[in-house]
Short mmCIF file of the C-alpha atoms (twelve columns), coordinates in Angstrom:
data_MODEL
# 
_entry.id   MODEL 
# 
loop_
_atom_site.group_PDB 
_atom_site.id 
_atom_site.type_symbol 
_atom_site.label_atom_id 
_atom_site.label_alt_id 
_atom_site.label_comp_id 
_atom_site.label_asym_id 
_atom_site.label_seq_id 
_atom_site.Cartn_x 
_atom_site.Cartn_y 
_atom_site.Cartn_z 
_atom_site.pdbx_PDB_model_num 
ATOM 1   C CA . MET A 1   -3.486  3.907   13.529  1 
ATOM 2   C CA . VAL A 2   -2.486  0.892   11.254  1 
ATOM 3   C CA . THR A 3   1.184   0.738   11.247  1 
ATOM 4   C CA . ASP A 4   1.583   -0.382  14.966  1 
ATOM 5   C CA . LYS A 5   -1.159  -3.239  14.634  1 
ATOM 6   C CA . PRO A 6   -0.682  -6.869  13.979  1 
ATOM 7   C CA . GLY A 7   -2.822  -6.738  10.291  1 
ATOM 8   C CA . TYR A 8   0.156   -4.300  9.112   1 
ATOM 9   C CA . GLU A 9   2.900   -6.561  10.215  1 
ATOM 10  C CA . HIS A 10  1.136   -9.481  8.469   1 
ATOM 11  C CA . LEU A 11  1.321   -6.946  5.327   1 
ATOM 12  C CA . ILE A 12  4.710   -6.764  5.348   1 
ATOM 13  C CA . GLN A 13  5.385   -10.128 5.700   1 
ATOM 14  C CA . PHE A 14  2.930   -11.532 3.041   1 
ATOM 15  C CA . LEU A 15  4.537   -9.070  0.861   1 
ATOM 16  C CA . THR A 16  8.037   -10.691 1.920   1 
ATOM 17  C CA . GLU A 17  6.947   -14.102 1.276   1 
ATOM 18  C CA . HIS A 18  5.845   -13.155 -2.431  1 
ATOM 19  C CA . LEU A 19  9.615   -11.238 -2.669  1 
ATOM 20  C CA . ALA A 20  10.244  -14.049 -5.872  1 
ATOM 21  C CA . LEU A 21  7.796   -12.552 -7.942  1 
ATOM 22  C CA . PHE A 22  9.450   -9.067  -7.809  1 
ATOM 23  C CA . GLU A 23  12.942  -10.632 -8.505  1 
ATOM 24  C CA . GLN A 24  11.771  -12.597 -11.538 1 
ATOM 25  C CA . ALA A 25  12.416  -11.317 -15.044 1 
ATOM 26  C CA . GLY A 26  9.105   -10.804 -16.933 1 
ATOM 27  C CA . THR A 27  7.392   -9.183  -19.724 1 
ATOM 28  C CA . PRO A 28  6.653   -5.590  -18.724 1 
ATOM 29  C CA . THR A 29  3.256   -4.096  -19.225 1 
ATOM 30  C CA . ARG A 30  3.014   -1.262  -22.296 1 
ATOM 31  C CA . ASP A 31  3.215   1.546   -20.091 1 
ATOM 32  C CA . ASN A 32  6.229   0.671   -18.900 1 
ATOM 33  C CA . LYS A 33  6.111   1.939   -15.479 1 
ATOM 34  C CA . THR A 34  8.118   0.691   -12.686 1 
ATOM 35  C CA . LEU A 35  7.629   -1.225  -10.063 1 
ATOM 36  C CA . GLY A 36  8.091   2.227   -7.310  1 
ATOM 37  C CA . VAL A 37  5.495   4.207   -9.812  1 
ATOM 38  C CA . ILE A 38  3.059   1.465   -9.364  1 
ATOM 39  C CA . ILE A 39  3.541   1.291   -5.599  1 
ATOM 40  C CA . GLU A 40  3.002   4.378   -5.358  1 
ATOM 41  C CA . GLU A 41  -0.079  5.094   -7.871  1 
ATOM 42  C CA . ARG A 42  -1.819  2.173   -6.194  1 
ATOM 43  C CA . ILE A 43  -1.675  3.260   -2.708  1 
ATOM 44  C CA . ALA A 44  -2.469  6.915   -3.485  1 
ATOM 45  C CA . GLU A 45  -5.499  5.858   -5.482  1 
ATOM 46  C CA . GLN A 46  -6.876  4.100   -2.268  1 
ATOM 47  C CA . ILE A 47  -5.851  6.424   0.170   1 
ATOM 48  C CA . ILE A 48  -7.888  9.021   -1.681  1 
ATOM 49  C CA . GLN A 49  -10.635 6.384   -2.182  1 
ATOM 50  C CA . LEU A 50  -10.577 6.580   2.028   1 
ATOM 51  C CA . CYS A 51  -10.873 9.770   2.277   1 
ATOM 52  C CA . THR A 52  -13.461 10.446  -0.192  1 
ATOM 53  C CA . GLN A 53  -15.440 7.309   1.473   1 
ATOM 54  C CA . HIS A 54  -14.845 8.464   5.058   1 
ATOM 55  C CA . THR A 55  -16.052 12.314  5.021   1 
ATOM 56  C CA . GLU A 56  -16.404 12.032  8.644   1 
ATOM 57  C CA . LEU A 57  -12.817 12.518  9.497   1 
ATOM 58  C CA . GLU A 58  -11.592 15.261  11.172  1 
ATOM 59  C CA . THR A 59  -8.421  16.952  9.518   1 
ATOM 60  C CA . ILE A 60  -5.883  15.616  12.410  1 
ATOM 61  C CA . HIS A 61  -7.021  12.049  11.245  1 
ATOM 62  C CA . ARG A 62  -6.586  12.727  7.663   1 
ATOM 63  C CA . SER A 63  -3.071  14.057  8.604   1 
ATOM 64  C CA . GLN A 64  -2.273  11.044  10.690  1 
ATOM 65  C CA . ILE A 65  -3.408  8.778   7.707   1 
ATOM 66  C CA . ILE A 66  -0.943  10.455  5.527   1 
ATOM 67  C CA . ARG A 67  2.056   10.147  7.799   1 
ATOM 68  C CA . GLU A 68  1.199   6.525   8.406   1 
ATOM 69  C CA . VAL A 69  1.000   6.502   4.362   1 
ATOM 70  C CA . ASP A 70  4.237   7.811   4.266   1 
ATOM 71  C CA . GLY A 71  5.813   5.414   6.641   1 
ATOM 72  C CA . ILE A 72  3.927   2.700   4.432   1 
ATOM 73  C CA . MET A 73  5.795   3.791   1.711   1 
ATOM 74  C CA . TYR A 74  9.297   3.931   3.158   1 
ATOM 75  C CA . ASP A 75  8.922   0.252   4.501   1 
ATOM 76  C CA . PHE A 76  7.820   -1.062  0.965   1 
ATOM 77  C CA . GLN A 77  10.657  0.694   -0.248  1 
ATOM 78  C CA . GLU A 78  12.924  -1.030  2.042   1 
ATOM 79  C CA . VAL A 79  11.625  -4.178  1.463   1 
ATOM 80  C CA . LEU A 80  11.354  -3.531  -2.292  1 
ATOM 81  C CA . ALA A 81  14.086  -1.482  -2.410  1 
ATOM 82  C CA . SER A 82  16.477  -3.645  -5.275  1 
ATOM 83  C CA . VAL A 83  13.325  -3.576  -7.633  1 
ATOM 84  C CA . LEU A 84  11.904  -0.221  -7.689  1 
ATOM 85  C CA . ASN A 85  13.006  1.006   -10.843 1 
ATOM 86  C CA . ARG A 86  12.642  -2.022  -12.983 1 
ATOM 87  C CA . PRO A 87  9.419   -2.189  -15.196 1 
ATOM 88  C CA . ALA A 88  6.544   -4.107  -13.409 1 
ATOM 89  C CA . THR A 89  4.739   -7.340  -14.888 1 
ATOM 90  C CA . ALA A 90  1.192   -7.855  -14.895 1 
ATOM 91  C CA . GLU A 91  1.443   -10.665 -12.106 1 
ATOM 92  C CA . GLN A 92  3.342   -7.677  -10.053 1 
ATOM 93  C CA . ILE A 93  1.220   -5.257  -10.605 1 
ATOM 94  C CA . GLU A 94  -2.061  -7.673  -9.854  1 
ATOM 95  C CA . LEU A 95  -0.192  -8.113  -6.324  1 
ATOM 96  C CA . ILE A 96  0.823   -4.245  -6.017  1 
ATOM 97  C CA . ASN A 97  -3.210  -3.974  -6.558  1 
ATOM 98  C CA . GLU A 98  -3.924  -6.636  -3.747  1 
ATOM 99  C CA . VAL A 99  -1.543  -5.166  -1.465  1 
ATOM 100 C CA . ALA A 100 -2.969  -1.451  -1.760  1 
ATOM 101 C CA . LEU A 101 -6.341  -2.597  -1.286  1 
ATOM 102 C CA . LEU A 102 -5.413  -4.476  1.957   1 
ATOM 103 C CA . ILE A 103 -3.596  -1.249  3.440   1 
ATOM 104 C CA . LYS A 104 -7.165  0.458   2.504   1 
ATOM 105 C CA . ASN A 105 -8.571  -2.301  4.223   1 
ATOM 106 C CA . LEU A 106 -6.779  -1.725  7.471   1 
ATOM 107 C CA . PHE A 107 -7.341  1.996   7.377   1 
ATOM 108 C CA . ASP A 108 -11.121 1.311   6.906   1 
ATOM 109 C CA . THR A 109 -10.670 -0.643  10.307  1 
ATOM 110 C CA . ALA A 110 -9.284  1.625   12.069  1 
ATOM 111 C CA . ILE A 111 -11.477 4.549   11.169  1 
ATOM 112 C CA . ALA A 112 -14.334 2.129   12.402  1 
ATOM 113 C CA . HIS A 113 -12.960 1.492   15.874  1 
ATOM 114 C CA . LEU A 114 -12.157 5.347   16.083  1 
ATOM 115 C CA . MET A 115 -15.549 6.385   15.025  1 
ATOM 116 C CA . ASP A 116 -16.958 3.899   17.779  1 
# 
């Protein structure tokens, strides 16, 4: 649906280009959540919103989305493995929010093509 598309490759490349942001020491946010937790939460929020907005999706499509999100999480864990357990900074959270929105946009586009 999305992980085999050029847009996803660009997203991974974008994340890789910003690795320095994740490797920098910074001031953690007050809640002290780790990068891994923030990534999971933000992507989950966007996928829940996606499924809520696209009520026309059949169960098979929702299952496919969940499988792909699992793959996306695996890819992100691979790219960010060395920093996942560090407390997140505000700048890192901002980038994670942007990436989560980009993931949702990839799925929105795929769903639009699916429903054509």
